[in-house]
């Protein structure tokens, strides 16, 4: 304890004095002092954040109303301040809501909705109003016209920071030329030092929202991003939470609020993807933790040390010999039919057979008789004796335990060790007759593990053997597998409310149960095609790849990770790759280092994907743009300013998988490029030396020079395209020969352009005339090792121009 604290403790008057100064703090006051939490920590950043909040809202509102967004942003110098105007063509806001939306922090429509939207907390735009009033002292000016209304509403308002309530300074009806929408005007202290971030935000917003028209007018520049598509993103639907990943606190709250009485009803009504069957599975998993399971032993017939029929028969008195024998035999038969039998089975068989015998013999088999019968049968099966204080495990139980342990442990353990272990373990199941649960063989998994541990420890000590953790876990699992879920009714919702331990077991049950992934109707991913299209729109690269993963769940909220890669072309080759981060279609422009997206990219070994990565970790170098989008009904951000995605394992894993998917495509492209470069190099060398060699050979042998093109194509296993011409009477017959020296079938596009009309064109050609030139095009399928001959005739003085595509350059030899 510090001396200050000890003084406080001694002096009660001090506590009272301190108490006088203690009072609740309004949320508005809190954020007034903690502007950085909302992204208003500097004048430069404040402008970007205010634009972002207003534009995000405008996009959310227009899309939700089914309108193609048309958003205008203007930043203007106004004396010592900057004036920001953001206008949208959304549905507008009603007169009653305007003051609360702009004049009250934590007021919004999205906080409780499980549906993807840019806005989440209901803080964004009111925080911008707060910052503007704090720095300029001016009220926010809001104009809004709802669809179908002749007039617009105009408000001037500020936030009362003591009460976090709007204070209206002016209010009137006005006219506005937009048929519907909202316009907000804020004056604030600021500067344009973050111009680049502002441009990035608007530009990247346009990339991932191709359906939006965006206009940004700032003191120096004016951008217009026209819409690239009239297709709105798919409409999203609100969903309930998914059972995987909901936290204990939430489940406690939900149990408190639900109208359902049974846990099954609760699971089915409050969660997505839970029907009766899934609810039953969750409840079974819950039961296993809550009640434990019942040990099931093999029936005694195989061991011949327990006679169930005789035991049951002697437990029944006064029911007549026939009825007693029929009942005892029937119970014994039912037991024998089982591979393994647990106490619950015996209870069921006794009840069912008692009823059958009652019907047939007219004797009453009441509860006491039945209980005696269950006890007797169970004793016969297990060898347990309720009257024997120091009983030990029967040979039958030891043999059962041995069989399970033997199968679960490695073959290298010697038989004696396993037997000694099994004897000790079987002993642990022998109950104290006073303990009703143990008597029925009911134990939790932890209890079984403890039995195993104690038996293994003892075996290690006495038998000088080793019983490692894996062996212990395997034996526990082997026992747990044969144990049966208890049939007891699950507690009701009213029993669970407030019982943290029991609810925690329910939450574990929910997590353990296989449940299909949540519906993705609540999400609006960009889609792999559009990710690539967005990159193509923005970057002139030589290669693009993209991926969009299936939905996964975090904290009951579904999410999807998407990635795109652009490589080469005009992308800056010097320095690190460019990383574009997006969350719910909003570009993230700040806190790059503290973002899970950046961390995940840094953790990938990019050298495996043929990129340069100094030191083997970190952002790779080279002409690369990596884009990552996380879409979720609740993106976990590191702070309210929503600059960076928090480090959540499930999300990081999916980001990594999405990026690796795209990176694999990049790798095979780069590998191919590399092998093409090698091939080209080899070909260049050959093209230099072959003519020299050919000349020498021709000189020595006195024969004409051989055809170099042909030889080169054969050596390189290329596709060789050659033109042969035979001249006749004023006309020539042209033959284009396609020889395929490679080891796979090829279908090159072969085009000869001639300036006279060709005739007798061979089959399969497509002839198009344009401005006095004829394009004669074939796409022959040429199997490996074969050739195709393509012919036509044309006047002798025609000029010819041969071109070939659809075969990679270094694999092609054209001799015109
Ligand atoms: N331009 C607009 N048109 C229509 N409704 C709007 C507009 N701007 C805001 N709203 C409504 O006001 C609410 C509050 O907006 P605000 O920016 O404060 O929070 P949010 O967008 O819900 O969440 P966040 O704090 O994460 O930005 C929104 O949820 C939306 O219902």
mmCIF file of C-alpha atoms in Angstrom, residues 205-482:
data_model
loop_
_atom_site.group_PDB
_atom_site.id
_atom_site.type_symbol
_atom_site.label_atom_id
_atom_site.label_comp_id
_atom_site.label_asym_id
_atom_site.label_seq_id
_atom_site.Cartn_x
_atom_site.Cartn_y
_atom_site.Cartn_z
ATOM 1 C CA UNK A 205 -14.273 4.534 -51.726
ATOM 2 C CA UNK A 206 -15.002 4.901 -55.434
ATOM 3 C CA UNK A 207 -13.025 1.726 -56.182
ATOM 4 C CA UNK A 208 -15.095 -0.483 -53.872
ATOM 5 C CA UNK A 209 -18.389 1.314 -54.506
ATOM 6 C CA UNK A 210 -18.557 1.362 -58.307
ATOM 7 C CA UNK A 211 -22.309 2.047 -58.087
ATOM 8 C CA UNK A 212 -21.717 5.420 -56.410
ATOM 9 C CA UNK A 213 -21.188 8.818 -58.004
ATOM 10 C CA UNK A 214 -18.818 10.839 -55.850
ATOM 11 C CA UNK A 215 -17.684 14.398 -56.210
ATOM 12 C CA UNK A 216 -14.995 16.048 -54.091
ATOM 13 C CA UNK A 217 -14.300 19.746 -54.365
ATOM 14 C CA UNK A 218 -11.527 21.002 -52.126
ATOM 15 C CA UNK A 219 -9.593 24.288 -52.201
ATOM 16 C CA UNK A 220 -7.045 22.990 -54.738
ATOM 17 C CA UNK A 221 -8.575 20.092 -56.597
ATOM 18 C CA UNK A 222 -11.887 18.913 -57.915
ATOM 19 C CA UNK A 223 -12.542 15.206 -58.577
ATOM 20 C CA UNK A 224 -15.548 13.493 -60.036
ATOM 21 C CA UNK A 225 -15.815 9.735 -59.807
ATOM 22 C CA UNK A 226 -18.568 8.647 -62.140
ATOM 23 C CA UNK A 227 -20.429 5.485 -61.423
ATOM 24 C CA UNK A 228 -19.148 2.381 -63.221
ATOM 25 C CA UNK A 229 -22.298 0.329 -62.746
ATOM 26 C CA UNK A 230 -26.008 0.903 -62.119
ATOM 27 C CA UNK A 231 -26.132 -2.226 -60.008
ATOM 28 C CA UNK A 232 -26.603 -1.623 -56.298
ATOM 29 C CA UNK A 233 -24.836 -4.080 -53.971
ATOM 30 C CA UNK A 234 -27.103 -6.978 -53.009
ATOM 31 C CA UNK A 235 -29.585 -5.948 -50.361
ATOM 32 C CA UNK A 236 -28.642 -7.250 -46.942
ATOM 33 C CA UNK A 237 -30.947 -8.778 -44.353
ATOM 34 C CA UNK A 238 -30.739 -8.553 -40.618
ATOM 35 C CA UNK A 239 -29.936 -11.869 -38.909
ATOM 36 C CA UNK A 240 -29.880 -13.227 -35.381
ATOM 37 C CA UNK A 241 -26.540 -14.143 -33.805
ATOM 38 C CA UNK A 242 -24.885 -17.430 -34.722
ATOM 39 C CA UNK A 243 -24.233 -19.836 -31.815
ATOM 40 C CA UNK A 244 -20.537 -20.106 -32.615
ATOM 41 C CA UNK A 245 -18.616 -17.355 -30.976
ATOM 42 C CA UNK A 246 -21.313 -15.636 -28.889
ATOM 43 C CA UNK A 247 -19.830 -14.593 -25.611
ATOM 44 C CA UNK A 248 -21.008 -15.709 -22.177
ATOM 45 C CA UNK A 249 -22.127 -12.217 -21.143
ATOM 46 C CA UNK A 250 -24.342 -11.943 -24.219
ATOM 47 C CA UNK A 251 -25.934 -15.330 -23.642
ATOM 48 C CA UNK A 252 -26.663 -14.387 -20.013
ATOM 49 C CA UNK A 253 -28.368 -11.208 -21.236
ATOM 50 C CA UNK A 254 -30.281 -13.055 -23.933
ATOM 51 C CA UNK A 255 -31.514 -15.685 -21.449
ATOM 52 C CA UNK A 256 -32.743 -12.901 -19.229
ATOM 53 C CA UNK A 257 -34.655 -11.247 -22.052
ATOM 54 C CA UNK A 258 -36.100 -14.256 -23.897
ATOM 55 C CA UNK A 259 -39.762 -15.291 -23.808
ATOM 56 C CA UNK A 260 -38.817 -18.952 -24.302
ATOM 57 C CA UNK A 261 -39.149 -21.279 -21.348
ATOM 58 C CA UNK A 262 -37.078 -24.203 -22.561
ATOM 59 C CA UNK A 263 -33.453 -24.041 -23.604
ATOM 60 C CA UNK A 264 -34.403 -25.702 -26.871
ATOM 61 C CA UNK A 265 -36.963 -22.959 -27.600
ATOM 62 C CA UNK A 266 -34.436 -20.311 -26.581
ATOM 63 C CA UNK A 267 -31.814 -21.682 -28.965
ATOM 64 C CA UNK A 268 -34.260 -21.959 -31.839
ATOM 65 C CA UNK A 269 -35.792 -18.504 -31.506
ATOM 66 C CA UNK A 270 -32.801 -16.379 -30.546
ATOM 67 C CA UNK A 271 -30.110 -17.782 -32.847
ATOM 68 C CA UNK A 272 -29.702 -18.221 -36.546
ATOM 69 C CA UNK A 273 -29.247 -21.705 -38.046
ATOM 70 C CA UNK A 274 -30.709 -23.565 -35.045
ATOM 71 C CA UNK A 275 -33.650 -25.903 -35.636
ATOM 72 C CA UNK A 276 -34.943 -28.656 -33.358
ATOM 73 C CA UNK A 277 -32.202 -31.149 -34.315
ATOM 74 C CA UNK A 278 -29.346 -28.708 -33.805
ATOM 75 C CA UNK A 279 -30.859 -27.531 -30.522
ATOM 76 C CA UNK A 280 -30.976 -31.176 -29.359
ATOM 77 C CA UNK A 281 -27.323 -31.628 -30.247
ATOM 78 C CA UNK A 282 -26.351 -28.461 -28.365
ATOM 79 C CA UNK A 283 -28.367 -29.607 -25.356
ATOM 80 C CA UNK A 284 -26.679 -33.013 -25.435
ATOM 81 C CA UNK A 285 -23.275 -31.333 -25.444
ATOM 82 C CA UNK A 286 -24.476 -29.144 -22.578
ATOM 83 C CA UNK A 287 -25.789 -32.208 -20.669
ATOM 84 C CA UNK A 288 -22.405 -33.925 -20.991
ATOM 85 C CA UNK A 289 -20.760 -30.999 -19.236
ATOM 86 C CA UNK A 290 -23.561 -30.281 -16.825
ATOM 87 C CA UNK A 291 -24.455 -33.792 -15.658
ATOM 88 C CA UNK A 292 -21.460 -35.788 -16.883
ATOM 89 C CA UNK A 293 -22.019 -39.057 -18.785
ATOM 90 C CA UNK A 294 -22.920 -42.545 -17.613
ATOM 91 C CA UNK A 295 -20.343 -45.309 -17.935
ATOM 92 C CA UNK A 296 -21.555 -48.175 -20.105
ATOM 93 C CA UNK A 297 -20.087 -51.654 -19.449
ATOM 94 C CA UNK A 298 -20.297 -54.727 -21.646
ATOM 95 C CA UNK A 299 -23.154 -57.042 -20.590
ATOM 96 C CA UNK A 300 -22.024 -59.760 -18.195
ATOM 97 C CA UNK A 301 -22.840 -62.772 -20.421
ATOM 98 C CA UNK A 302 -19.514 -62.415 -22.127
ATOM 99 C CA UNK A 303 -17.829 -62.651 -18.737
ATOM 100 C CA UNK A 304 -20.190 -65.147 -17.158
ATOM 101 C CA UNK A 305 -19.836 -63.584 -13.751
ATOM 102 C CA UNK A 306 -23.240 -62.002 -13.419
ATOM 103 C CA UNK A 307 -26.636 -63.486 -13.984
ATOM 104 C CA UNK A 308 -29.053 -60.611 -14.578
ATOM 105 C CA UNK A 309 -32.162 -62.805 -14.793
ATOM 106 C CA UNK A 310 -31.452 -64.445 -11.436
ATOM 107 C CA UNK A 311 -30.588 -61.138 -9.781
ATOM 108 C CA UNK A 312 -33.788 -59.457 -10.995
ATOM 109 C CA UNK A 313 -35.874 -62.450 -10.136
ATOM 110 C CA UNK A 314 -34.675 -62.510 -6.544
ATOM 111 C CA UNK A 315 -35.316 -58.748 -6.213
ATOM 112 C CA UNK A 316 -39.014 -59.219 -7.042
ATOM 113 C CA UNK A 317 -41.338 -60.677 -4.423
ATOM 114 C CA UNK A 318 -45.053 -61.438 -4.293
ATOM 115 C CA UNK A 319 -45.710 -61.134 -8.032
ATOM 116 C CA UNK A 320 -46.155 -64.791 -8.735
ATOM 117 C CA UNK A 321 -43.590 -67.123 -10.275
ATOM 118 C CA UNK A 322 -44.704 -66.722 -13.906
ATOM 119 C CA UNK A 323 -44.869 -62.944 -13.951
ATOM 120 C CA UNK A 324 -41.563 -62.685 -12.059
ATOM 121 C CA UNK A 325 -39.762 -65.059 -14.414
ATOM 122 C CA UNK A 326 -41.208 -63.397 -17.520
ATOM 123 C CA UNK A 327 -40.155 -59.972 -16.227
ATOM 124 C CA UNK A 328 -36.657 -61.054 -15.137
ATOM 125 C CA UNK A 329 -35.971 -62.914 -18.399
ATOM 126 C CA UNK A 330 -37.190 -60.028 -20.518
ATOM 127 C CA UNK A 331 -34.948 -57.531 -18.683
ATOM 128 C CA UNK A 332 -31.975 -59.910 -18.949
ATOM 129 C CA UNK A 333 -32.617 -60.417 -22.674
ATOM 130 C CA UNK A 334 -32.726 -56.692 -23.280
ATOM 131 C CA UNK A 335 -29.412 -56.283 -21.431
ATOM 132 C CA UNK A 336 -27.783 -59.063 -23.437
ATOM 133 C CA UNK A 337 -28.801 -57.445 -26.712
ATOM 134 C CA UNK A 338 -26.642 -54.416 -25.933
ATOM 135 C CA UNK A 339 -22.971 -54.005 -26.836
ATOM 136 C CA UNK A 340 -22.618 -51.842 -23.781
ATOM 137 C CA UNK A 341 -25.108 -51.115 -21.112
ATOM 138 C CA UNK A 342 -25.426 -48.059 -18.859
ATOM 139 C CA UNK A 343 -27.590 -47.484 -15.802
ATOM 140 C CA UNK A 344 -30.096 -45.481 -17.889
ATOM 141 C CA UNK A 345 -30.650 -48.502 -20.145
ATOM 142 C CA UNK A 346 -31.358 -50.775 -17.183
ATOM 143 C CA UNK A 347 -33.842 -48.198 -15.875
ATOM 144 C CA UNK A 348 -35.586 -48.062 -19.262
ATOM 145 C CA UNK A 349 -35.684 -51.834 -19.750
ATOM 146 C CA UNK A 350 -37.103 -52.369 -16.269
ATOM 147 C CA UNK A 351 -39.831 -49.745 -16.839
ATOM 148 C CA UNK A 352 -40.798 -51.030 -20.269
ATOM 149 C CA UNK A 353 -40.776 -54.694 -19.318
ATOM 150 C CA UNK A 354 -42.645 -54.006 -16.061
ATOM 151 C CA UNK A 355 -45.421 -52.391 -18.066
ATOM 152 C CA UNK A 356 -45.530 -55.266 -20.544
ATOM 153 C CA UNK A 357 -45.747 -57.824 -17.732
ATOM 154 C CA UNK A 358 -48.381 -55.750 -15.921
ATOM 155 C CA UNK A 359 -50.538 -55.848 -19.049
ATOM 156 C CA UNK A 360 -50.049 -59.532 -19.628
ATOM 157 C CA UNK A 361 -50.288 -60.932 -16.061
ATOM 158 C CA UNK A 362 -52.446 -58.289 -14.418
ATOM 159 C CA UNK A 363 -49.851 -57.761 -11.654
ATOM 160 C CA UNK A 364 -48.822 -54.374 -10.473
ATOM 161 C CA UNK A 365 -45.061 -53.660 -10.739
ATOM 162 C CA UNK A 366 -44.867 -50.485 -8.668
ATOM 163 C CA UNK A 367 -42.005 -48.053 -8.211
ATOM 164 C CA UNK A 368 -40.373 -49.914 -5.296
ATOM 165 C CA UNK A 369 -40.266 -53.207 -7.178
ATOM 166 C CA UNK A 370 -38.869 -51.474 -10.207
ATOM 167 C CA UNK A 371 -36.151 -49.742 -8.221
ATOM 168 C CA UNK A 372 -35.166 -52.985 -6.545
ATOM 169 C CA UNK A 373 -35.011 -54.641 -9.947
ATOM 170 C CA UNK A 374 -32.830 -51.863 -11.415
ATOM 171 C CA UNK A 375 -30.480 -52.070 -8.450
ATOM 172 C CA UNK A 376 -30.219 -55.835 -8.663
ATOM 173 C CA UNK A 377 -29.603 -55.837 -12.416
ATOM 174 C CA UNK A 378 -27.017 -53.095 -12.138
ATOM 175 C CA UNK A 379 -25.229 -55.004 -9.399
ATOM 176 C CA UNK A 380 -25.172 -58.100 -11.566
ATOM 177 C CA UNK A 381 -23.775 -56.153 -14.506
ATOM 178 C CA UNK A 382 -21.099 -54.234 -12.609
ATOM 179 C CA UNK A 383 -20.422 -56.510 -9.657
ATOM 180 C CA UNK A 384 -20.955 -53.508 -7.324
ATOM 181 C CA UNK A 385 -22.256 -54.344 -3.911
ATOM 182 C CA UNK A 386 -24.134 -51.713 -1.937
ATOM 183 C CA UNK A 387 -23.533 -53.546 1.332
ATOM 184 C CA UNK A 388 -19.826 -54.097 0.997
ATOM 185 C CA UNK A 389 -17.799 -51.105 2.212
ATOM 186 C CA UNK A 390 -14.395 -52.172 0.819
ATOM 187 C CA UNK A 391 -15.340 -53.822 -2.410
ATOM 188 C CA UNK A 392 -13.000 -54.011 -5.339
ATOM 189 C CA UNK A 393 -13.547 -53.994 -9.078
ATOM 190 C CA UNK A 394 -14.830 -57.232 -10.534
ATOM 191 C CA UNK A 395 -12.834 -59.161 -13.146
ATOM 192 C CA UNK A 396 -15.539 -58.149 -15.594
ATOM 193 C CA UNK A 397 -14.910 -54.394 -15.081
ATOM 194 C CA UNK A 398 -11.138 -54.911 -15.153
ATOM 195 C CA UNK A 399 -11.426 -56.781 -18.454
ATOM 196 C CA UNK A 400 -13.572 -53.954 -19.858
ATOM 197 C CA UNK A 401 -11.129 -51.304 -18.679
ATOM 198 C CA UNK A 402 -8.208 -53.333 -20.044
ATOM 199 C CA UNK A 403 -9.807 -53.623 -23.498
ATOM 200 C CA UNK A 404 -10.382 -49.854 -23.688
ATOM 201 C CA UNK A 405 -6.919 -48.970 -22.341
ATOM 202 C CA UNK A 406 -5.175 -51.475 -24.577
ATOM 203 C CA UNK A 407 -6.798 -50.083 -27.688
ATOM 204 C CA UNK A 408 -6.109 -46.491 -26.686
ATOM 205 C CA UNK A 409 -2.427 -46.852 -25.752
ATOM 206 C CA UNK A 410 0.510 -47.431 -28.006
ATOM 207 C CA UNK A 411 1.390 -50.967 -28.944
ATOM 208 C CA UNK A 412 4.800 -50.480 -27.385
ATOM 209 C CA UNK A 413 3.397 -50.574 -23.826
ATOM 210 C CA UNK A 414 3.930 -53.998 -22.361
ATOM 211 C CA UNK A 415 0.882 -55.999 -21.511
ATOM 212 C CA UNK A 416 1.544 -56.217 -17.808
ATOM 213 C CA UNK A 417 1.771 -52.464 -17.468
ATOM 214 C CA UNK A 418 -1.555 -51.992 -19.276
ATOM 215 C CA UNK A 419 -3.171 -54.659 -17.138
ATOM 216 C CA UNK A 420 -1.904 -53.089 -13.913
ATOM 217 C CA UNK A 421 -3.127 -49.707 -15.100
ATOM 218 C CA UNK A 422 -6.544 -51.124 -16.087
ATOM 219 C CA UNK A 423 -6.946 -52.749 -12.677
ATOM 220 C CA UNK A 424 -6.311 -49.444 -10.950
ATOM 221 C CA UNK A 425 -8.575 -47.562 -13.323
ATOM 222 C CA UNK A 426 -11.467 -50.029 -12.984
ATOM 223 C CA UNK A 427 -11.109 -49.621 -9.229
ATOM 224 C CA UNK A 428 -11.827 -45.879 -9.539
ATOM 225 C CA UNK A 429 -15.278 -46.635 -10.931
ATOM 226 C CA UNK A 430 -16.268 -48.657 -7.890
ATOM 227 C CA UNK A 431 -18.677 -46.306 -6.128
ATOM 228 C CA UNK A 432 -19.380 -45.368 -2.587
ATOM 229 C CA UNK A 433 -22.951 -46.713 -2.335
ATOM 230 C CA UNK A 434 -24.000 -43.405 -0.731
ATOM 231 C CA UNK A 435 -22.998 -41.462 -3.844
ATOM 232 C CA UNK A 436 -26.014 -41.773 -6.164
ATOM 233 C CA UNK A 437 -24.233 -40.348 -9.210
ATOM 234 C CA UNK A 438 -21.185 -42.568 -8.851
ATOM 235 C CA UNK A 439 -23.427 -45.591 -8.202
ATOM 236 C CA UNK A 440 -25.070 -45.012 -11.587
ATOM 237 C CA UNK A 441 -21.618 -44.565 -13.147
ATOM 238 C CA UNK A 442 -22.107 -40.814 -13.760
ATOM 239 C CA UNK A 443 -18.901 -38.844 -14.085
ATOM 240 C CA UNK A 444 -17.767 -35.685 -15.832
ATOM 241 C CA UNK A 445 -14.994 -35.875 -18.376
ATOM 242 C CA UNK A 446 -12.697 -34.122 -15.905
ATOM 243 C CA UNK A 447 -13.442 -36.785 -13.306
ATOM 244 C CA UNK A 448 -12.592 -39.540 -15.789
ATOM 245 C CA UNK A 449 -9.359 -37.772 -16.649
ATOM 246 C CA UNK A 450 -8.531 -37.593 -12.976
ATOM 247 C CA UNK A 451 -9.153 -41.350 -12.590
ATOM 248 C CA UNK A 452 -6.833 -41.925 -15.532
ATOM 249 C CA UNK A 453 -4.184 -39.584 -14.131
ATOM 250 C CA UNK A 454 -4.218 -41.162 -10.702
ATOM 251 C CA UNK A 455 -4.049 -44.665 -12.128
ATOM 252 C CA UNK A 456 -1.296 -43.681 -14.560
ATOM 253 C CA UNK A 457 0.741 -41.926 -11.846
ATOM 254 C CA UNK A 458 0.542 -44.995 -9.679
ATOM 255 C CA UNK A 459 1.487 -47.269 -12.591
ATOM 256 C CA UNK A 460 4.493 -45.087 -13.410
ATOM 257 C CA UNK A 461 5.585 -45.244 -9.785
ATOM 258 C CA UNK A 462 5.051 -48.945 -9.180
ATOM 259 C CA UNK A 463 5.667 -50.515 -12.563
ATOM 260 C CA UNK A 464 8.480 -48.216 -13.602
ATOM 261 C CA UNK A 465 6.601 -47.468 -16.826
ATOM 262 C CA UNK A 466 5.879 -44.209 -18.606
ATOM 263 C CA UNK A 467 2.354 -42.986 -19.163
ATOM 264 C CA UNK A 468 2.597 -39.738 -21.107
ATOM 265 C CA UNK A 469 -0.002 -37.073 -21.636
ATOM 266 C CA UNK A 470 -1.085 -38.408 -25.032
ATOM 267 C CA UNK A 471 -1.703 -41.900 -23.662
ATOM 268 C CA UNK A 472 -3.666 -40.453 -20.747
ATOM 269 C CA UNK A 473 -5.775 -38.288 -23.054
ATOM 270 C CA UNK A 474 -6.406 -41.201 -25.425
ATOM 271 C CA UNK A 475 -7.597 -43.446 -22.618
ATOM 272 C CA UNK A 476 -9.862 -40.673 -21.285
ATOM 273 C CA UNK A 477 -11.318 -40.194 -24.768
ATOM 274 C CA UNK A 478 -11.833 -43.947 -25.197
ATOM 275 C CA UNK A 479 -13.830 -44.082 -21.958
ATOM 276 C CA UNK A 480 -15.721 -40.861 -22.728
ATOM 277 C CA UNK A 481 -16.726 -42.253 -26.118
ATOM 278 C CA UNK A 482 -18.379 -45.334 -24.681
#
